[in-house]
Short mmCIF file of C-alpha atoms in Angstrom, two decimals:
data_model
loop_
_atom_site.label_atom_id
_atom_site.label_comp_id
_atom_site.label_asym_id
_atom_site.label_seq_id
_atom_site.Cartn_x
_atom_site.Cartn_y
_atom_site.Cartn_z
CA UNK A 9 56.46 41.02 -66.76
CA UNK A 10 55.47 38.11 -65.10
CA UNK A 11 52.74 37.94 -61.91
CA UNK A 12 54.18 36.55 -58.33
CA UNK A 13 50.36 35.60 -57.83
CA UNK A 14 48.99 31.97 -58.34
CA UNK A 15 46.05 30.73 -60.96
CA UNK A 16 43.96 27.59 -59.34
CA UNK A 17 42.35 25.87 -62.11
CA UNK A 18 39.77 23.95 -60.54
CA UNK A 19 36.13 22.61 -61.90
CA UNK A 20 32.62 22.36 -60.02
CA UNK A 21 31.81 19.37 -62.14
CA UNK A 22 33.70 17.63 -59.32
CA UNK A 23 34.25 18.80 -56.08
CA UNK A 24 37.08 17.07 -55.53
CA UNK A 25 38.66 19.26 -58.45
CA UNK A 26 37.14 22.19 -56.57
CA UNK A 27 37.66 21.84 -52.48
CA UNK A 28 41.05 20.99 -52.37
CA UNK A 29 41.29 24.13 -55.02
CA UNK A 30 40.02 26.30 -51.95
CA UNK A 31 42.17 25.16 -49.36
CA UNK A 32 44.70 26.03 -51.30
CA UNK A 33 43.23 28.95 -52.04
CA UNK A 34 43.09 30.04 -48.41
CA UNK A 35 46.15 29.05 -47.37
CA UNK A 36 48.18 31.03 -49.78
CA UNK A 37 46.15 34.15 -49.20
CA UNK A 38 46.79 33.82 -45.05
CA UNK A 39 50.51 33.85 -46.26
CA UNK A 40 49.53 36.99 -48.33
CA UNK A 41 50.25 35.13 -51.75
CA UNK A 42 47.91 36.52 -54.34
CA UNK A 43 45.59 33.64 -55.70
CA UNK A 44 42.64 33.57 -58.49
CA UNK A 45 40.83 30.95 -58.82
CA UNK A 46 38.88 29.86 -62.13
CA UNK A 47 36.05 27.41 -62.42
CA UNK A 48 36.04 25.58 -65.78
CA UNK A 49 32.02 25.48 -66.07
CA UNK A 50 32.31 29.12 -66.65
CA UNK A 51 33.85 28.76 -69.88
CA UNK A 52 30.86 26.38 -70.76
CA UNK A 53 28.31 27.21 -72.71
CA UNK A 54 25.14 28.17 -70.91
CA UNK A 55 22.62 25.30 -71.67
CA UNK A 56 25.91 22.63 -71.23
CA UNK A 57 26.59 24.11 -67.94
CA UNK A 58 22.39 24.19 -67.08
CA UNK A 59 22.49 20.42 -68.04
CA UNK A 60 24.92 19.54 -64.98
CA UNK A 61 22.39 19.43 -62.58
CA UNK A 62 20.24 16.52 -64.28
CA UNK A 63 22.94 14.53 -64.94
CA UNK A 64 24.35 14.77 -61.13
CA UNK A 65 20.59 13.55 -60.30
CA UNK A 66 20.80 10.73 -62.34
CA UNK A 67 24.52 10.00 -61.40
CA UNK A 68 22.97 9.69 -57.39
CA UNK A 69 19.95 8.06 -58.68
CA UNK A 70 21.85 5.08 -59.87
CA UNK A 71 25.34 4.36 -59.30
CA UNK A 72 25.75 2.18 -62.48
CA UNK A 73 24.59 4.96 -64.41
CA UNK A 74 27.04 7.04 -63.21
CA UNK A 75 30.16 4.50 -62.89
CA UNK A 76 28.89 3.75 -67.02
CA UNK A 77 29.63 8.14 -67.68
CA UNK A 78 32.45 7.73 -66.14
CA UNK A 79 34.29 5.41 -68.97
CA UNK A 80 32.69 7.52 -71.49
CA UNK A 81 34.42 10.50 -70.16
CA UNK A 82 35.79 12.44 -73.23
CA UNK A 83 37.46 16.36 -74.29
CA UNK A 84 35.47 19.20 -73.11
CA UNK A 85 36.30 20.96 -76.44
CA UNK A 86 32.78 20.87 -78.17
CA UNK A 87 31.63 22.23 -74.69
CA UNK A 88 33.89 25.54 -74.59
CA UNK A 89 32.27 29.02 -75.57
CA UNK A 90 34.97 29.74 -77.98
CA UNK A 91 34.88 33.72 -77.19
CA UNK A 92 34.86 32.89 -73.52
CA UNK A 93 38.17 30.99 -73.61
CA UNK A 94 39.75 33.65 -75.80
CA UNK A 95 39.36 36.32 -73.01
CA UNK A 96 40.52 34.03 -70.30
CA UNK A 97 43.65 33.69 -72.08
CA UNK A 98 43.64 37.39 -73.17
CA UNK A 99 43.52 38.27 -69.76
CA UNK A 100 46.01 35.88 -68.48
CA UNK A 101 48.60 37.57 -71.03
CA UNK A 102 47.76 41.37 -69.92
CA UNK A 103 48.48 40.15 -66.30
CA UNK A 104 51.67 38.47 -66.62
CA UNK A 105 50.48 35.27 -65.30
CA UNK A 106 52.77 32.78 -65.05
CA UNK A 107 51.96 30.40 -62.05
CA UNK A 108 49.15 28.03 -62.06
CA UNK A 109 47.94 24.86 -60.28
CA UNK A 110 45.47 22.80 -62.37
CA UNK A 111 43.67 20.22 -60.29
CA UNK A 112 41.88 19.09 -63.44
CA UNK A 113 43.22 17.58 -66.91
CA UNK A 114 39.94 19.41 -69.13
CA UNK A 115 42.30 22.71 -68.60
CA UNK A 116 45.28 20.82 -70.38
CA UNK A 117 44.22 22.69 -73.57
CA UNK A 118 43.37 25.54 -72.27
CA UNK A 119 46.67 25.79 -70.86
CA UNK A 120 48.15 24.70 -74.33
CA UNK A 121 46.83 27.66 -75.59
CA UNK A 122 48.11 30.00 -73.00
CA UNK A 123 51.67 28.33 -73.05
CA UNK A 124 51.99 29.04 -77.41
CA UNK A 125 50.63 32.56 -76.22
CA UNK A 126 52.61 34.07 -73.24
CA UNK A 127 56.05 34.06 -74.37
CA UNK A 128 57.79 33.61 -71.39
CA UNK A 129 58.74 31.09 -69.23
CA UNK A 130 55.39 29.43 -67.00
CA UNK A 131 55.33 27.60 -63.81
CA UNK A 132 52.66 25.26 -64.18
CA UNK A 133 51.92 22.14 -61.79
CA UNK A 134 49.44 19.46 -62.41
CA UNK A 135 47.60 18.58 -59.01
CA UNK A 136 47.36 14.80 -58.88
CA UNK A 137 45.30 13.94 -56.11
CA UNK A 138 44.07 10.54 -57.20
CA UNK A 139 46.89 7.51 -57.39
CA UNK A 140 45.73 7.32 -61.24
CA UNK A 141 44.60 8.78 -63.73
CA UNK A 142 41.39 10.35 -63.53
CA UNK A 143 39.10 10.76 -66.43
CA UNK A 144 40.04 14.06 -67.08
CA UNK A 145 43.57 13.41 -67.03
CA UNK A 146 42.99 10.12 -69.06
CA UNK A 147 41.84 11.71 -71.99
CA UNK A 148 44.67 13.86 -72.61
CA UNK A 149 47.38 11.18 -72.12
CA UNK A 150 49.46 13.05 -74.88
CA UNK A 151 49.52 16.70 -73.04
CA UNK A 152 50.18 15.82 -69.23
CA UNK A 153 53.19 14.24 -69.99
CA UNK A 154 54.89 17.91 -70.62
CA UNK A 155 54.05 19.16 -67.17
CA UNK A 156 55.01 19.11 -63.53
CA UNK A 157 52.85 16.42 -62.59
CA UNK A 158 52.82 16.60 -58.80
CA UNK A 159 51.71 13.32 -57.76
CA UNK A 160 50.21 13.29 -54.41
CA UNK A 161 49.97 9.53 -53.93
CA UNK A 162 52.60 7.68 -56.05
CA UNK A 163 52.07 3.83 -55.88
CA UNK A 164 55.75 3.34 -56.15
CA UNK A 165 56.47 5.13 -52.76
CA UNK A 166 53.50 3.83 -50.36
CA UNK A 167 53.79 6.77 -48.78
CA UNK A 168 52.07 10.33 -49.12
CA UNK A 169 53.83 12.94 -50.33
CA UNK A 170 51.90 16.44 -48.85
CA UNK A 171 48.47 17.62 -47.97
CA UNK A 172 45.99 20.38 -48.76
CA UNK A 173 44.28 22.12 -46.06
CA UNK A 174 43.29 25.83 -45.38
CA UNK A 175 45.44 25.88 -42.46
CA UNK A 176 47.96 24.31 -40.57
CA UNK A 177 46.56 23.49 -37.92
CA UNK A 178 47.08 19.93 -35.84
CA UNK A 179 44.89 16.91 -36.14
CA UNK A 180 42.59 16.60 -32.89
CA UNK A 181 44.21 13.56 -30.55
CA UNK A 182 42.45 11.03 -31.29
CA UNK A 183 41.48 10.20 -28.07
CA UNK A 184 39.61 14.13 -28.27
CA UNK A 185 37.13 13.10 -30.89
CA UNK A 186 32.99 12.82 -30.36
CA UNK A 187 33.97 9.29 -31.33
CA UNK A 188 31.09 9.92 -34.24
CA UNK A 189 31.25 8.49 -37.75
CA UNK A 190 30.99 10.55 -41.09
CA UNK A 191 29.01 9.29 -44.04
CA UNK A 192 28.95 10.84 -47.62
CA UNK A 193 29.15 10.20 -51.26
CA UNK A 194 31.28 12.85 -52.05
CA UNK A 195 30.05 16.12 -53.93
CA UNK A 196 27.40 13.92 -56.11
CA UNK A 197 26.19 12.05 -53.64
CA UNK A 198 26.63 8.68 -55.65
CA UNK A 199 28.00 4.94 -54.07
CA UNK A 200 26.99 2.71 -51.63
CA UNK A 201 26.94 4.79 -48.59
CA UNK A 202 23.25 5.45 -47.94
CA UNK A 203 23.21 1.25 -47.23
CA UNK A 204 25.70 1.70 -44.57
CA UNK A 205 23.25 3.98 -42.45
CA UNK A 206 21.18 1.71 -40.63
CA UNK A 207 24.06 -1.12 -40.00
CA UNK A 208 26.01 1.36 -38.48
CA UNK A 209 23.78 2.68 -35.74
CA UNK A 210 22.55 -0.94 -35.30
CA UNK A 211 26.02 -1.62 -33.85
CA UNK A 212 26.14 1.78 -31.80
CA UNK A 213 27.98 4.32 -33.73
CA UNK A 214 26.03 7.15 -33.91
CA UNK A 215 26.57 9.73 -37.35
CA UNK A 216 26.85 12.44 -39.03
CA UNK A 217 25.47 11.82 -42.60
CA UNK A 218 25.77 14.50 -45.74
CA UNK A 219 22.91 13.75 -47.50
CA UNK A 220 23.13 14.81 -51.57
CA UNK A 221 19.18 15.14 -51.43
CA UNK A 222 16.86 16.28 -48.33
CA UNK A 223 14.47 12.79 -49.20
CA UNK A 224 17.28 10.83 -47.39
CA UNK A 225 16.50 12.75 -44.19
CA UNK A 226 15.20 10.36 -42.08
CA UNK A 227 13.10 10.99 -38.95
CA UNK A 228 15.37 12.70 -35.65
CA UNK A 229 16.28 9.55 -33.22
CA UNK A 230 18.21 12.19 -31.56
CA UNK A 231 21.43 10.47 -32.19
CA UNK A 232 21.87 10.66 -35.95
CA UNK A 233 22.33 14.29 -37.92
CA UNK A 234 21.69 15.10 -40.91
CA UNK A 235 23.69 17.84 -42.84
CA UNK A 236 23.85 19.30 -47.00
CA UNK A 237 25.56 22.30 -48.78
CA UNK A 238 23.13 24.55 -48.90
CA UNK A 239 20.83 23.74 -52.46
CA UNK A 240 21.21 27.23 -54.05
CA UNK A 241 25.00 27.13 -54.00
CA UNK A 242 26.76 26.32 -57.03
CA UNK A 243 30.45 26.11 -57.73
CA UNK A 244 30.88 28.24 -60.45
CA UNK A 245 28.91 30.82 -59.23
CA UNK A 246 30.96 34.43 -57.33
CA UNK A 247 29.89 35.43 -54.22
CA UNK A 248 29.09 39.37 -53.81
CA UNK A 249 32.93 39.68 -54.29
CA UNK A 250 32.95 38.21 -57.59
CA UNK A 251 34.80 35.11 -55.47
CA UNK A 252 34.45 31.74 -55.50
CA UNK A 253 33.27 30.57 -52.09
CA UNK A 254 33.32 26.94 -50.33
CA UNK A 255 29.84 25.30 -50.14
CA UNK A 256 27.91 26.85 -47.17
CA UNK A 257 25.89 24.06 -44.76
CA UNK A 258 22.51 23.45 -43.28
CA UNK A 259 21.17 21.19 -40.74
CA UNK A 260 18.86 19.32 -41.56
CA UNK A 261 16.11 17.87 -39.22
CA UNK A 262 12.67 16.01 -39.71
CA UNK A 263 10.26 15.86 -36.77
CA UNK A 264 6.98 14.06 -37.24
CA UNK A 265 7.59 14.01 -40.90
CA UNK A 266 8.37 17.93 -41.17
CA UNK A 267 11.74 18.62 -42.09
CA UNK A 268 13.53 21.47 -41.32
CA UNK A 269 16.45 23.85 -42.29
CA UNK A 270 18.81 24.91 -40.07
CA UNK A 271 21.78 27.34 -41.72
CA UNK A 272 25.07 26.61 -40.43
CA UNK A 273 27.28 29.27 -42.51
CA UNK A 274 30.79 28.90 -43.86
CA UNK A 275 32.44 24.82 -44.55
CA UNK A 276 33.84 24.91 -41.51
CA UNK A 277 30.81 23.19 -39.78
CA UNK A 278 31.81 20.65 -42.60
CA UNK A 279 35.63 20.87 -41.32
CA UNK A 280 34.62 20.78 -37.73
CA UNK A 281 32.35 17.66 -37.94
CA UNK A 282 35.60 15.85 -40.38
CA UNK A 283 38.09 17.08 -37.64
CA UNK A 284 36.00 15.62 -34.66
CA UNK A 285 35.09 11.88 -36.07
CA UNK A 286 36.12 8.76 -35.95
CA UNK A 287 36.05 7.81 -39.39
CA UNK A 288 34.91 8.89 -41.97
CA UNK A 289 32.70 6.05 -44.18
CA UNK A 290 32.85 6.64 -48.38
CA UNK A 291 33.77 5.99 -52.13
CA UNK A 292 37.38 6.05 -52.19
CA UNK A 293 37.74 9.78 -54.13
CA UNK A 294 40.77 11.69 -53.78
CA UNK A 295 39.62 15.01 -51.70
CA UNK A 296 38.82 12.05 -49.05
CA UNK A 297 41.84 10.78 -49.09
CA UNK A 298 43.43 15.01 -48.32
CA UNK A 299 40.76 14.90 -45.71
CA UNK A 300 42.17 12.05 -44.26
CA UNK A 301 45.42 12.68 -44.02
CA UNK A 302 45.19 16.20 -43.32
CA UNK A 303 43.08 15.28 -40.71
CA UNK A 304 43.99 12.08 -39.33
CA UNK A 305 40.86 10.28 -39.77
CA UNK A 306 40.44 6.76 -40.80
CA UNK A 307 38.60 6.25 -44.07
CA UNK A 308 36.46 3.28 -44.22
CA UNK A 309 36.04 2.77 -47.80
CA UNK A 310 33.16 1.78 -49.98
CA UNK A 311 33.13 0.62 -53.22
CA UNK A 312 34.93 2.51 -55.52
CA UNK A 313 33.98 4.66 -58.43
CA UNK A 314 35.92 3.91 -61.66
CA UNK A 315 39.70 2.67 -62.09
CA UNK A 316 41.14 5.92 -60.20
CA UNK A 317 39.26 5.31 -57.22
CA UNK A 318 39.73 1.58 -57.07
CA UNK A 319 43.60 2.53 -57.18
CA UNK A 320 42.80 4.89 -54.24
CA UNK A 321 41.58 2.32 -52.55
CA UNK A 322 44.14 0.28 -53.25
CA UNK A 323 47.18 2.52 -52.47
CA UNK A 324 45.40 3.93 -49.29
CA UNK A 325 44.79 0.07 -47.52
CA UNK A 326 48.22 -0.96 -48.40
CA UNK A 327 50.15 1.75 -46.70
CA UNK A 328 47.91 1.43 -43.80
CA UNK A 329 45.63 4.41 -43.79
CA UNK A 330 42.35 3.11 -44.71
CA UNK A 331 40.57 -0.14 -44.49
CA UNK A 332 37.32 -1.18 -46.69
CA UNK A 333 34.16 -1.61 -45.48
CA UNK A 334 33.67 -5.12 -45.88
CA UNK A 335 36.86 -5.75 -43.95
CA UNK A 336 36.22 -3.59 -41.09
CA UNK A 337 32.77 -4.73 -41.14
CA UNK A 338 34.31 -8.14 -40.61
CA UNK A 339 36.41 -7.21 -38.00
CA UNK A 340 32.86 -6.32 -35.64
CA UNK A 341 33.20 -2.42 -36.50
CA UNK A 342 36.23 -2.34 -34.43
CA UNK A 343 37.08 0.75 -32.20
CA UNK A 344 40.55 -0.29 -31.55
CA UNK A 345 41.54 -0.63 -35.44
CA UNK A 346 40.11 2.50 -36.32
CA UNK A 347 42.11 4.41 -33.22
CA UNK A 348 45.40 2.24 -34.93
CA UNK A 349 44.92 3.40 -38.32
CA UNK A 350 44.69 7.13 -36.73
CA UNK A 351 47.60 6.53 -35.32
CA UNK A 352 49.32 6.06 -38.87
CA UNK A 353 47.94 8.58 -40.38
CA UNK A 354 49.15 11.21 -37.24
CA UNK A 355 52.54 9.44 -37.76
CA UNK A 356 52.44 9.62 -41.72
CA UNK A 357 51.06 13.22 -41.63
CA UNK A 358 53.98 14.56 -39.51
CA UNK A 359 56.82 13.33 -42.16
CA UNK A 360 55.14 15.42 -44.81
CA UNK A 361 54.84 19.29 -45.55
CA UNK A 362 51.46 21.41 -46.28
CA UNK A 363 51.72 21.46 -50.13
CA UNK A 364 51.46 25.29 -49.76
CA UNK A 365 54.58 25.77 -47.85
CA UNK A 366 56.15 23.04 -49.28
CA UNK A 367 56.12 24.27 -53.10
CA UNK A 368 54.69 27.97 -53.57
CA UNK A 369 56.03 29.51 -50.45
CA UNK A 370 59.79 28.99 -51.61
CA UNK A 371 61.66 31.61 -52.88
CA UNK A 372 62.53 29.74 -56.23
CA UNK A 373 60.14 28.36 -58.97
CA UNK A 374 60.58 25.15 -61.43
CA UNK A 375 59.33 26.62 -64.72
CA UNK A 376 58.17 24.11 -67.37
#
């Protein structure tokens, strides 16, 4: 018997392999399609998982040190607990499951495993939410090729294929917007955008900054904000549920050098502040690139963070959607561009489904 329901395979080492795992998490389940998601750091064992949090330091700390771990990326296998990945599978077989969506290559094996196992026919879809391969797809050049790679951003097209989002909703009119600009490094914090911070306000945009660490708080001008995911949240941790939850957010503000914490609940205050900017200023990663499109926002990009994200970069200036920092820089921080490339984006976005709708919700599945 085979299970109707959907397996995410997603990994907190990244959230880009984890976020876009959500949405799609709470999509389906609005449309009453049974989803589970797994984290791959729970099959880790415990001191390899414990040792992620030092090694995300020192990836924010430096970004040479972490673009340098990012070409020694190599298999996951020496950090699987064994017995852990035999029950995952196990349990995968008692169910019936057959569908999954891997937004990660370190589950290729995994799913190797499962596939000589099940005896039946699978439906299994590799996310590809970069325009190359990332590491983790890199190092198991041998495996993907046997899937349904579902290629988000194929440089031979120029032109987006779907999105990821929780909902459906529309993009804000740009014309709506607090007109504010987003900064972040992503979910490590890492790149050049803590030196865009003070050139930014000196030429009157006034932000919205996710800081990785509460040091970068800087004292309230009353025009700049400071936000985090709250520090005790994890991705691999279940809530009271047992479910995996988005990252919750705090405020963060320091008044004559005391800072304080100001709990904002669910990621929608992260969604809210994405939906409302003007552009949103970072590394070129993937999950930016869903949260641009999804959301019509212009992404001003910084430098990028191994080969993947250069060919993000790449494949999101050429069709239009994006511009790089330097360039925009030398273009006076222009209003008027940013407002155009919105206006591609709104135009690009409409062409294209919701991945959701456009592959799980129809009535017939590929099987691989």
């Amino acid at each position: 018997m085979t299970s109707t329901s959907v397996t995410l395979l997603a990994s907190g080492n990244s959230l880009g392999a984890y976020i876009p795992a959500m949405h799609l998490h709470t999509y389906l389940q609005g449309r009453g399609i049974g989803t589970e998601v797994q984290v791959l750091e729970n099959l880790y064992h415990e001191e390899v998982r414990n040792r992620i949090s030092s090694t995300k330091k020192a990836f924010h700390a430096d970004f040479s040190v972490a673009r340098m771990g990012h070409k020694l990326a190599k298999p996951i296998d020496s950090s699987l607990d064994e017995e852990a990945v035999q029950r995952l599978v196990q349990g995968w077989k008692q169910a019936g499951a057959s569908r999954f969506a891997a937004f990660t290559g370190f589950w290729l094996p995994i799913l190797d495993r499962y596939k000589a196992a099940a005896g039946m026919p699978l439906d299994i879809r590799l996310i590809r939410l970069d325009a190359f391969d990332t590491p983790s797809f890199k190092v198991h050049k041998q495996l993907y090729p046997s899937y349904d790679n579902i290629w988000f951003y194929e440089p031979s097209k120029l032109s987006p294929s779907s999105y990821i989002a929780s909902d459906e909703a529309e993009p804000l009119p740009y014309g709506n917007r607090t007109g504010r600009v987003l900064v972040h490094g992503g979910g490590w914090g890492i790149g050049t955008y803590a030196s865009t911070i003070s050139e930014l306000r000196t030429v009157g945009y006034s932000l919205d900054v996710i800081v990785y660490d509460p040091s970068e708080v800087e004292e309230d001008d009353g025009v700049t904000r400071y936000f985090a995911a709250e520090a005790s949240w994890n991705p691999w941790s279940r809530d009271a549920q047992g479910q995996h939850t988005f990252p919750p957010m705090v405020r963060y503000v320091r008044k004559d050098g005391v800072l304080c914490e100001y709990p904002l609940g669910d990621y929608s205050a992260y969604t809210d502040l994405m939906r409302n900017c003007a552009a949103v200023v970072s590394k070129p990663g993937g999950a930016t690139l869903n949260d641009s499109l999804s959301l019509g926002v212009p992404f001003v990009m910084l430098e990028p963070f191994g080969d993947h994200e250069l060919h993000n970069l790449t494949y999101w200036e050429t069709c239009g959607l994006g511009i790089r920092y330097a360039d925009w820089k030398a273009q006076g921080f222009s209003g008027h561009l940013l407002k155009e490339i919105s206006r591609r984006l709104l135009e690009q976005r409409s062409k294209i489904n919701h991945f959701g709708r456009e592959i799980y919700a129809a009535e017939n599945s590929s099987y691989v």
